[in-house]
Coordinates of C-alpha atoms (C1' of nucleotides) in Angstrom, one line a residue:
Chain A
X1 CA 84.1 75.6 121.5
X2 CA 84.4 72.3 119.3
X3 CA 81.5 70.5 121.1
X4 CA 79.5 72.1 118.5
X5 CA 81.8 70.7 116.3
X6 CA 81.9 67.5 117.4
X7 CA 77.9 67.3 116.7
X8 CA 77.7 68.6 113.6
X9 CA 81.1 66.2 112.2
X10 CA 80.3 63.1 114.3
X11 CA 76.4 63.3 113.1
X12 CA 77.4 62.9 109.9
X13 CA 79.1 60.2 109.5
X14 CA 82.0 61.1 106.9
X15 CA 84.3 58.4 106.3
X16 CA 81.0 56.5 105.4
X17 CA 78.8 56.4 102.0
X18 CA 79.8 57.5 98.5
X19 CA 81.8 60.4 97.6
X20 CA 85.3 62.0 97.6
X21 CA 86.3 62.8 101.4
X22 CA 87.5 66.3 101.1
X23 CA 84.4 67.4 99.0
X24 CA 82.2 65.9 102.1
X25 CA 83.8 67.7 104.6
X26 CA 83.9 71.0 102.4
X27 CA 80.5 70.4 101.5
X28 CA 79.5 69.6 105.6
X29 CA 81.2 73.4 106.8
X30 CA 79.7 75.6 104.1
X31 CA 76.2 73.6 105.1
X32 CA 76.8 74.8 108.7
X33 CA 77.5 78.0 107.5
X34 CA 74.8 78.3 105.3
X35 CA 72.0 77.2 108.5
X36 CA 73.8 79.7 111.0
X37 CA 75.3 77.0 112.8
X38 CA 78.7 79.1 112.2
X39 CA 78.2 82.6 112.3
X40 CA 81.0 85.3 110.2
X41 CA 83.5 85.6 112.6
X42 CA 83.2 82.1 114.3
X43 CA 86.6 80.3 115.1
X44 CA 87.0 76.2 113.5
X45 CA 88.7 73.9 115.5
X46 CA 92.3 73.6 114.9
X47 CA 93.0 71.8 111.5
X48 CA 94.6 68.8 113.9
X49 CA 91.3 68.5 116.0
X50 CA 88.8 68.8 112.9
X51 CA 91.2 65.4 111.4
X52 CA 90.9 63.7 114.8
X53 CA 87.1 64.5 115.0
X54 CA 86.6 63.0 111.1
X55 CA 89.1 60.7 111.3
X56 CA 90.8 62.2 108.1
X57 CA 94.5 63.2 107.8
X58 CA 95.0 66.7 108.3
X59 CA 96.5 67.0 104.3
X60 CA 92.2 66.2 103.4
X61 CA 91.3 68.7 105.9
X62 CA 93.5 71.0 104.5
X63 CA 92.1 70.3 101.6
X64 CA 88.3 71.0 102.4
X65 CA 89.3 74.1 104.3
X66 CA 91.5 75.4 100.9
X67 CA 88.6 75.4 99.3
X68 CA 86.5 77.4 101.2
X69 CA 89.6 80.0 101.5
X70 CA 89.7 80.0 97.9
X71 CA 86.0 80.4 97.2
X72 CA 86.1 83.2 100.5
X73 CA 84.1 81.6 103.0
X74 CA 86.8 80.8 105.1
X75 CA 90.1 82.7 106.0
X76 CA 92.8 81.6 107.8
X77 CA 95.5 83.4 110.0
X78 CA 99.0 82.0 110.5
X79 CA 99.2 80.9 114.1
X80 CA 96.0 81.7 114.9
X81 CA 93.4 79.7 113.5
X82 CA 90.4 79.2 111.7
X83 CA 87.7 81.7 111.3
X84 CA 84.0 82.4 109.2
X85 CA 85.0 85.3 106.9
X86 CA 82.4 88.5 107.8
X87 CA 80.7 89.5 105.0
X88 CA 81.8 92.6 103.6
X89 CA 79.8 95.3 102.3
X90 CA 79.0 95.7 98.6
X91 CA 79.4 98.8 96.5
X92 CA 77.4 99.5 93.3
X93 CA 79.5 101.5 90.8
X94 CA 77.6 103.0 87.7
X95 CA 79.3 102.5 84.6
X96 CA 77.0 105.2 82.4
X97 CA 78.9 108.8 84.7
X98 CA 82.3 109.2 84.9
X99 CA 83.1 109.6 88.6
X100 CA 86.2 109.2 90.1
X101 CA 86.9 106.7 92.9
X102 CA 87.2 109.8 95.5
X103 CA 84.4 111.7 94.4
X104 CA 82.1 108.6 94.2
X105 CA 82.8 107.7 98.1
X106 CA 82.4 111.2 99.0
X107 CA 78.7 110.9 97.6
X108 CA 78.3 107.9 100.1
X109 CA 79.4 109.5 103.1
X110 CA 82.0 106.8 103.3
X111 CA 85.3 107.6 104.6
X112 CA 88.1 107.2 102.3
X113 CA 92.0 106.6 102.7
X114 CA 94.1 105.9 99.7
X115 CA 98.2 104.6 100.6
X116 CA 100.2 106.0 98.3
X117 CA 101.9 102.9 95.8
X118 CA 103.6 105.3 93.5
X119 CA 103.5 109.1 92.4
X120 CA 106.0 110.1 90.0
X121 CA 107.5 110.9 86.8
X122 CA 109.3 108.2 84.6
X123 CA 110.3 107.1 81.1
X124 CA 107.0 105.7 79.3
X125 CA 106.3 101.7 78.4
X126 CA 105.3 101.3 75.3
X127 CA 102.0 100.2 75.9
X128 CA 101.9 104.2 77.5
X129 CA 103.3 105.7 74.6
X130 CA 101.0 104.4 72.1
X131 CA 97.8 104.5 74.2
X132 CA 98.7 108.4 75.5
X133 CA 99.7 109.4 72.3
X134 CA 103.1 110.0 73.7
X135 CA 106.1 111.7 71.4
X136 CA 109.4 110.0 72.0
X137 CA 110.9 112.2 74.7
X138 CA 108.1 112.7 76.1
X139 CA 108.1 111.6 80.0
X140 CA 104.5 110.0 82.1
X141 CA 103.3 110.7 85.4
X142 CA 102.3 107.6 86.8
X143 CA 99.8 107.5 89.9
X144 CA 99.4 104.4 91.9
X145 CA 97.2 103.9 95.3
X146 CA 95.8 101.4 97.0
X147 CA 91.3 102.6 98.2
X148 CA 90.7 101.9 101.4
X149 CA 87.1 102.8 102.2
X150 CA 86.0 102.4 105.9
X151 CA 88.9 100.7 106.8
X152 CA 88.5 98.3 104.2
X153 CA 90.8 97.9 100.8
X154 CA 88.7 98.0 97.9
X155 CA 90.9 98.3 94.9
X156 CA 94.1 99.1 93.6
X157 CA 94.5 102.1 91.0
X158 CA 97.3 102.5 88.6
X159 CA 96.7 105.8 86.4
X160 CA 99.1 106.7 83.8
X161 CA 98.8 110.7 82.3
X162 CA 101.6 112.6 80.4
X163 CA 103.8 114.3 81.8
X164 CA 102.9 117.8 80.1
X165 CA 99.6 117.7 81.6
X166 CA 100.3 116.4 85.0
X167 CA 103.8 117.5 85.4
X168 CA 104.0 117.4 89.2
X169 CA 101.9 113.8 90.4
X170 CA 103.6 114.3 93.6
X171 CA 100.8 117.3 94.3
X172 CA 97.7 115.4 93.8
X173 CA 96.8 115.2 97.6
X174 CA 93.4 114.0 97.3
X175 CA 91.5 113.2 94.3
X176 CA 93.1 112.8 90.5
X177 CA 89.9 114.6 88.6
X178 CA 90.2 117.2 91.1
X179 CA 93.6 117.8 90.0
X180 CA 92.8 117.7 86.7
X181 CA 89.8 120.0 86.6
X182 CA 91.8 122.9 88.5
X183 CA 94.2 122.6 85.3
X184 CA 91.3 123.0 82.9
X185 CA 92.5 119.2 82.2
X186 CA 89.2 117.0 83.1
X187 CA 88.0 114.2 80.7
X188 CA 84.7 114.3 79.7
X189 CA 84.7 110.7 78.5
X190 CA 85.9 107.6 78.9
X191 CA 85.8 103.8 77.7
X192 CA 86.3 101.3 80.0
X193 CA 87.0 97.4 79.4
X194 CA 85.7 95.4 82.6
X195 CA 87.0 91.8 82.8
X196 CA 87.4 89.2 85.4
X197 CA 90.6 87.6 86.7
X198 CA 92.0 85.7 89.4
X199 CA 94.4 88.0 91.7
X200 CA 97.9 87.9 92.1
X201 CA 99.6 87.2 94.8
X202 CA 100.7 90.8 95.2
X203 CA 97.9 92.3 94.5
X204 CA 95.9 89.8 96.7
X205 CA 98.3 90.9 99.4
X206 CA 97.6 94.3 99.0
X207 CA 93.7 93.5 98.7
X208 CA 93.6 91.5 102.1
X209 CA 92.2 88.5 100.4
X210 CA 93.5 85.1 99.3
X211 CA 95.3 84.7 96.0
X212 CA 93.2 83.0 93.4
X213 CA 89.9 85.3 94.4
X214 CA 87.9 86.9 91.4
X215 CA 88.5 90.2 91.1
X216 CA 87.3 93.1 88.2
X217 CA 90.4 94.4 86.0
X218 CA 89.5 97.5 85.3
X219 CA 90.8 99.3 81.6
X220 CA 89.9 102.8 81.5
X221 CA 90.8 105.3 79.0
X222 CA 89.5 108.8 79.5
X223 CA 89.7 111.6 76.8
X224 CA 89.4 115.4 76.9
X225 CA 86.5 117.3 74.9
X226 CA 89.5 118.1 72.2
X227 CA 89.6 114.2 71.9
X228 CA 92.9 113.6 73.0
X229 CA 93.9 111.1 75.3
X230 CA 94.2 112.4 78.9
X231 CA 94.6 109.7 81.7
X232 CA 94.8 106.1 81.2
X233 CA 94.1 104.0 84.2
X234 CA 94.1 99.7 85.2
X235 CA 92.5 99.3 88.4
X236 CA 91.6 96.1 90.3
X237 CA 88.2 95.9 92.1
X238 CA 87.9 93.0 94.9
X239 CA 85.6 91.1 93.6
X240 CA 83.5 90.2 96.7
X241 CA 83.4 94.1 97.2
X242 CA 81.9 95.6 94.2
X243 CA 79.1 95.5 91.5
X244 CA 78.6 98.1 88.2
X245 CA 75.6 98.7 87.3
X246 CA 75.0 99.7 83.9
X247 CA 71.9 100.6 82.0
X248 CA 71.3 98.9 78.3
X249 CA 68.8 100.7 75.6
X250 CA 67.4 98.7 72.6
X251 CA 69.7 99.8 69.8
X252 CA 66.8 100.1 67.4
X253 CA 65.0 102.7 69.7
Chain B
X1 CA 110.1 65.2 74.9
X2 CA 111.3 65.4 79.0
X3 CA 115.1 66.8 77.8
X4 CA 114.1 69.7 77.4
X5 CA 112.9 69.8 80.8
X6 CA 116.2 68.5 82.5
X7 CA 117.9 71.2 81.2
X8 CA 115.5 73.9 82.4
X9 CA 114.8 72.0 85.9
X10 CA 118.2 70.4 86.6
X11 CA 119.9 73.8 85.7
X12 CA 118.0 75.4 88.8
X13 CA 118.9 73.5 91.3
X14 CA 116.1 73.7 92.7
X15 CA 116.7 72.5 96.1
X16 CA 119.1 75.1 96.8
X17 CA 118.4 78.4 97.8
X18 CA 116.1 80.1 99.7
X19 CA 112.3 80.3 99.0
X20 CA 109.5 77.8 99.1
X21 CA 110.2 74.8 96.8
X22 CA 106.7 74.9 95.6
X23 CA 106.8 78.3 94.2
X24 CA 110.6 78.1 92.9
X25 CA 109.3 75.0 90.8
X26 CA 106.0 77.2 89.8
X27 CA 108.1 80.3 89.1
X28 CA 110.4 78.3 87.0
X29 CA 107.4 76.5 84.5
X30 CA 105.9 80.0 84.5
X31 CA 109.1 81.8 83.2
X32 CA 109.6 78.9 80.7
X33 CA 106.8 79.5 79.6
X34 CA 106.9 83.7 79.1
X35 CA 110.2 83.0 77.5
X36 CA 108.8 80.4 75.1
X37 CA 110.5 77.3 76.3
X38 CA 107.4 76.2 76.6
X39 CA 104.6 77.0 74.0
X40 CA 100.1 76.2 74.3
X41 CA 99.6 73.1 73.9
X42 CA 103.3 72.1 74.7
X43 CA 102.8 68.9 77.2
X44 CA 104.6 69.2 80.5
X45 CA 106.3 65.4 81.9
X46 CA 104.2 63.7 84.3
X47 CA 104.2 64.9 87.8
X48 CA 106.1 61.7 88.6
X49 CA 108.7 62.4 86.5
X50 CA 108.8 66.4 87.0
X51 CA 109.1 65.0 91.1
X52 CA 112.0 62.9 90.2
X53 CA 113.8 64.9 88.1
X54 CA 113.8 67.9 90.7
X55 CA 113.8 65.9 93.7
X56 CA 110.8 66.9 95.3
X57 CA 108.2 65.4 96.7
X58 CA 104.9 64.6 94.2
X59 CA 102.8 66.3 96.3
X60 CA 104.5 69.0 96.3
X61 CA 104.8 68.7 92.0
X62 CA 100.9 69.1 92.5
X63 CA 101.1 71.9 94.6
X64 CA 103.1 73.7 92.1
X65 CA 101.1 72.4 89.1
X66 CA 98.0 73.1 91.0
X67 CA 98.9 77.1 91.9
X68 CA 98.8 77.3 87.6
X69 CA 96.4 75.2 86.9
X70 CA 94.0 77.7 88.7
X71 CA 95.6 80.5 87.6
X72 CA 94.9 79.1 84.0
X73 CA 98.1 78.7 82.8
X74 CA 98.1 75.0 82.7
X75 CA 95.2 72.5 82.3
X76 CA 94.9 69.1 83.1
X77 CA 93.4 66.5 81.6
X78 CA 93.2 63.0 84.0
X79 CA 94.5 60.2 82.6
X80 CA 96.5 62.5 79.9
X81 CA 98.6 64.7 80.9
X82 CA 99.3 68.3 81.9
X83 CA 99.2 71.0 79.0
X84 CA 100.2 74.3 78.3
X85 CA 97.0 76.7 78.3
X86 CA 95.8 77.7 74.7
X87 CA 94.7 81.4 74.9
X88 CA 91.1 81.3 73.9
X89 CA 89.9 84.1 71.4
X90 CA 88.4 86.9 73.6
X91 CA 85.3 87.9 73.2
X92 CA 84.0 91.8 74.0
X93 CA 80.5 93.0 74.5
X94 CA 79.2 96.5 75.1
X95 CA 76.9 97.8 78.1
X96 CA 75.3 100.3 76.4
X97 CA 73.1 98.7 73.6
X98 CA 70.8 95.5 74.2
X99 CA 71.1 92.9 72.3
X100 CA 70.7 89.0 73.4
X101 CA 73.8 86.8 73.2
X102 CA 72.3 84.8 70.1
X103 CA 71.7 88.7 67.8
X104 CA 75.6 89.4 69.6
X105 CA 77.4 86.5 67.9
X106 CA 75.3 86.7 65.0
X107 CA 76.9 90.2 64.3
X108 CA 80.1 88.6 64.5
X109 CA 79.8 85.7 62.1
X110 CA 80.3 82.9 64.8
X111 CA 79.2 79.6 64.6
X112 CA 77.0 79.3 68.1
X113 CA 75.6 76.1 69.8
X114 CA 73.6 76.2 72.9
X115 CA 72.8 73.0 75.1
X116 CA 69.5 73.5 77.0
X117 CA 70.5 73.2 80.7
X118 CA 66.3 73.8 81.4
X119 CA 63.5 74.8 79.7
X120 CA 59.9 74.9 81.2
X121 CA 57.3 76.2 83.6
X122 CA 57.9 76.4 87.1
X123 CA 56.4 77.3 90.5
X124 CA 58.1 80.5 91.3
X125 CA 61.0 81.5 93.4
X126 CA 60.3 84.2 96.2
X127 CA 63.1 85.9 94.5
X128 CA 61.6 85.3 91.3
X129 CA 58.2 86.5 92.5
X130 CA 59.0 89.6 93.8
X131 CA 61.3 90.7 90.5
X132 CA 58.8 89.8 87.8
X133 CA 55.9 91.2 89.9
X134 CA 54.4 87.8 89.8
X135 CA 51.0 86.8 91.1
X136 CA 50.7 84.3 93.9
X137 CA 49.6 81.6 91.8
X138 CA 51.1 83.1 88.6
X139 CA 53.9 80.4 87.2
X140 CA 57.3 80.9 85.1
X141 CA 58.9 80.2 82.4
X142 CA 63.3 79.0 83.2
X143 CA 65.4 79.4 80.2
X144 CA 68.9 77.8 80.9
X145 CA 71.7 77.3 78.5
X146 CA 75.1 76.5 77.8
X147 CA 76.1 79.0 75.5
X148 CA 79.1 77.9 73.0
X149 CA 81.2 79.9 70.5
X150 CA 83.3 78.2 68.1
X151 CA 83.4 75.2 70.3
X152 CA 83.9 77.0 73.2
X153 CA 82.0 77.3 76.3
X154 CA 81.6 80.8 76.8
X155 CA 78.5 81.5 79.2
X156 CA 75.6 79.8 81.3
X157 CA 72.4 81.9 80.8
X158 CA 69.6 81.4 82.9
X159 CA 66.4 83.7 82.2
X160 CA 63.2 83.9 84.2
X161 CA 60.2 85.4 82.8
X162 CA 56.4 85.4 83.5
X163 CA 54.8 82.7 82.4
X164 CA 51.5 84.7 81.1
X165 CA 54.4 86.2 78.9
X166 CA 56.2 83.6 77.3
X167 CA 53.7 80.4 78.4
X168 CA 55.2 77.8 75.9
X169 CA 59.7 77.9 76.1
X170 CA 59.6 74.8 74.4
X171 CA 59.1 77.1 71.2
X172 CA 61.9 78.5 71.6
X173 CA 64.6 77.4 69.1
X174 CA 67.0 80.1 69.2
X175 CA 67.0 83.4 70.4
X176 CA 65.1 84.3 73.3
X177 CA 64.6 88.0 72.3
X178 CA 63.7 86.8 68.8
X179 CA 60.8 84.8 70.5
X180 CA 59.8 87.9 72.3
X181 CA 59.7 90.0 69.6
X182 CA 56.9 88.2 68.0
X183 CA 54.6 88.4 71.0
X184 CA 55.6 91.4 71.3
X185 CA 57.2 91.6 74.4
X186 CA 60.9 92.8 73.3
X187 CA 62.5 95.0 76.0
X188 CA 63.3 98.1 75.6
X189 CA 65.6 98.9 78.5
X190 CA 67.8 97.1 81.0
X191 CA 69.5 97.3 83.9
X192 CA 72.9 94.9 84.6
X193 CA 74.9 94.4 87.6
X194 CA 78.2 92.9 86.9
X195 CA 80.6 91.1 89.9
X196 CA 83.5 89.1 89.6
X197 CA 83.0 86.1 91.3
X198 CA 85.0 82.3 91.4
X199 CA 83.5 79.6 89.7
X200 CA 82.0 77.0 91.5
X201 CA 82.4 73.5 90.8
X202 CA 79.1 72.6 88.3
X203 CA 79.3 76.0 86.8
X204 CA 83.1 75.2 86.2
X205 CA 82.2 71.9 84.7
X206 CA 80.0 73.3 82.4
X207 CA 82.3 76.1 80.9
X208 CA 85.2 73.3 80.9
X209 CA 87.4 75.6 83.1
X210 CA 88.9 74.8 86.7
X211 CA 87.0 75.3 89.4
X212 CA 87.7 78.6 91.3
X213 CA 88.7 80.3 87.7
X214 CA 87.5 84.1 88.1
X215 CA 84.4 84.8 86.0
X216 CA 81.8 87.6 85.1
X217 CA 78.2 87.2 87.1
X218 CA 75.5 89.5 85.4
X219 CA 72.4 89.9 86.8
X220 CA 70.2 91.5 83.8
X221 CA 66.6 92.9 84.9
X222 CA 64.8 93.9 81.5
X223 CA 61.8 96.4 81.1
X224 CA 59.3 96.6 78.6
X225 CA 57.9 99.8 77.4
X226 CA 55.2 100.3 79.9
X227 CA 58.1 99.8 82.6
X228 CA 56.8 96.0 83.5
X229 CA 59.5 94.2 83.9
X230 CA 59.7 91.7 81.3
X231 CA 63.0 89.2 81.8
X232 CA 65.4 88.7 84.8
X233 CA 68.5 86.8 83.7
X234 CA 71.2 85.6 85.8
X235 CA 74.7 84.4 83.1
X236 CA 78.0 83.3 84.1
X237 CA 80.9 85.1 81.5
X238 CA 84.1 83.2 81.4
X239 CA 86.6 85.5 82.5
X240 CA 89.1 84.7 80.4
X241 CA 87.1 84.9 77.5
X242 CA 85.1 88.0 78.0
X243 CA 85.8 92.2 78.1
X244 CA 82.5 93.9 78.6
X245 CA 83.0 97.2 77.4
X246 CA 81.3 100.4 78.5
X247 CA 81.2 104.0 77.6
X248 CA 81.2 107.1 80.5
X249 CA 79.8 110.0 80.1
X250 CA 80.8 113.3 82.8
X251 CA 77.8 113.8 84.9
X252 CA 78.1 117.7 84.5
X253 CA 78.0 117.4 80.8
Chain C
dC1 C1' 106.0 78.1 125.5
dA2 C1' 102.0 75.8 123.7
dG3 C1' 99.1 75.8 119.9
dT4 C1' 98.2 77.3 115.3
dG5 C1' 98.5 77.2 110.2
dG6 C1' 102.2 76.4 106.3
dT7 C1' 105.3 73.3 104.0
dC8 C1' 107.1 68.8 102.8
dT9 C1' 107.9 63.8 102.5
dA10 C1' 107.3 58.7 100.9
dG11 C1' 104.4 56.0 100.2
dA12 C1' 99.5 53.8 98.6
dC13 C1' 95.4 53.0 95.9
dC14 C1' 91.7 54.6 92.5
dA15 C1' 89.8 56.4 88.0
dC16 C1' 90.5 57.7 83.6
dG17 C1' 92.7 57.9 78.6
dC18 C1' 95.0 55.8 75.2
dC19 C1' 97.1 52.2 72.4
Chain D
dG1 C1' 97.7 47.1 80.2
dC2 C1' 100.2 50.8 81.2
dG3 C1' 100.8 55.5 82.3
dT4 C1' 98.4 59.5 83.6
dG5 C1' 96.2 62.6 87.0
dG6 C1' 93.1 62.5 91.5
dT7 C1' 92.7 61.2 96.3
dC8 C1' 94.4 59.9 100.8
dT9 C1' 97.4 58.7 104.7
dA10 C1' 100.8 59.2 108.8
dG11 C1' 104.1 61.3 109.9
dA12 C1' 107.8 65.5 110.4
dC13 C1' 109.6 70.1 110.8
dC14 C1' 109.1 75.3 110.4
dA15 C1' 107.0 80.0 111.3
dC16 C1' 103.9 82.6 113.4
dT17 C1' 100.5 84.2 117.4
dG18 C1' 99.0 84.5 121.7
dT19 C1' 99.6 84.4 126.7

DNA sequence: CAGTGGTCTAGACCACGCC
DNA sequence: GCGTGGTCTAGACCACTGT
């Protein structure tokens, strides 16, 4: 197990030459990765053993192998160990057809779970009111889940619609357009605002990845053909997960 | 300068209590700050001091200071201080129309530097080969820059185009696209993939951000009329200064 | 229960910024 | 020169996982 280890630490020499410890060591691990020495799914040494090997303190180790959990090259499990993080697969999303999440999976053949976060009705924020065009008394269905595609937890999805024209959330079974087309309800446009931040810790939880990792926050507002405002939705793609695609024309064609 | 912070630390008591001491001590500077105890720019006491006055540990100060610091809420600066974040202007961008960074800021009446990170002819990339259509002995023209707004590092940009195409990118003195257009090469249409990924540490550098900070990667393959393809840029968006914004249309529409 | 990662301490020295 | 953040050490104890 760490004879391999002990080749590629030993070989190198680390408490010698120029240059911060932890960054050598760091650097040293995603190298082996990089050449297939470590293959995704590969164990480490225990953090102790890797500090004996160097001759570092375990705190510098600690340090190196942060690094590589933050950057998602590494993962670590509580009483476990160690291990190469497998690479997941990517997803390509376009952002020129408004798809929902549910439909676009179904198009892959990929199979799809969604855990319920919330589904219900409830007083509207003030961010809701003004963005749904919400009258005072008005109440908002709010639709939360957490996609899981092929086992694997892609994003979390927060929608927000009014209440008058989704007055039972608690039906919505499978997919939210779905729901919304049978009620003669289904946007036919949307904007969305795409930027990157760092997760959460309770949305990293609910991700499966570390806090700190990039993910996509997703803004999208959708409008009926009458151009009111019909869902309003913030989503958080994982960032190792996904990639939009979007297609650009010259504006002077 | 540090009483205010003896009242909001030694009011805690942070050592009592459950939880981990370095999130209590995170918790409490973030919630100092979202009540505006603490305002941008605002200096926090040295970690020393912060250790002393709580009774923890330094490096566990660090740890605390560290969790924010890469969640951007604090910066560092060594041999300074620590600071309260300033929220940087952002910055939005549509997907639909094509338009080079220089023509995009232009529009908006900022003041833009670039610092040339590259700018010559190369012997191709495999990758490079294969996405321009290159030759086997055709060379390429890098174009790399540090793009700044107002000051601020907002993107690195690093385009790749055939060197038969654009054989001199010393020319170039501003925009790219403008250089084009007078060869007649301008692109028409463009395809982008966007991921969130965590800043490495040169990239970081570069955008004056900490390493690890969740940014925007967009990959950018531009055609030309006859559907050669013309440009193949890959930037780096700071996340916290960028929305790109895009419009959907329903697929059955 | 043995081994793992997670937290925490009390020190030390270095590198940088500012006066 | 003095104070700051940045790195590094040698230990300790806790919490979780596996057998």
């Amino acid at each position: 197990m760490s004879e391999k280890f002990d080749a590629i630490l030993s070989s190198a020499n680390l408490p010698q030459s120029g240059g911060l410890l932890y960054l050598r060591l760091r650097n040293l691990i995603a190298q082996s990765i990089d050449e297939g020495f470590l293959a995704p799914g590969d164990g480490l040494p225990s953090e102790r053993d890797i500090a004996q090997m160097t001759g570092l303190s375990r705190v510098t180790v600690r340090k190196a192998l942060g690094q590589l959990v933050s950057e998602g090259v590494l993962f670590q499990r509580h009483g476990s160990g160690t291990f190469v993080t497998q690479q997941v697969e990517r997803f390509e999303q376009s952002l020129s057809t408004l798809t929902s999440f549910s439909e676009d999976m179904a198009r892959r053949d990929m199979e799809l779970r969604s855990q319920w976060l919330d589904r219900g009705i409830y007083a509207p924020a003030p961010e809701e009111m003004v963005i749904l065009g919400l009258a005072g008394d008005e109440k908002v269905a709010r639709v939360g889940r957490l996609r899981i595609a092929n086992g694997v937890p892609l994003a979390v999805e927060r929608a927000a619609i009014a209440a008058s024209i989704l007055p039972d959330p608690q039906s919505i079974t499978h997919s939210l357009y779905a729901k919304l087309n049978e009620t003669g309800h289904r946007p036919v446009r949307a904007l969305q605002r795409i930027a990157a931040v760092n997760l959460d810790q309770k949305n990293a939880a609910l991700l499966g990845v570390a806090p700190g990792s990039a993910s996509l926050r997703i803004e999208r507002t959708a409008y009926l053909a009458s151009g009111r405002v019909v869902e309003f939705t913030r989503s958080i793609y994982r960032g190792d997960a996904y990639d939009f695609v979007a297609e650009l024309r010259d504006a002077k064609s």
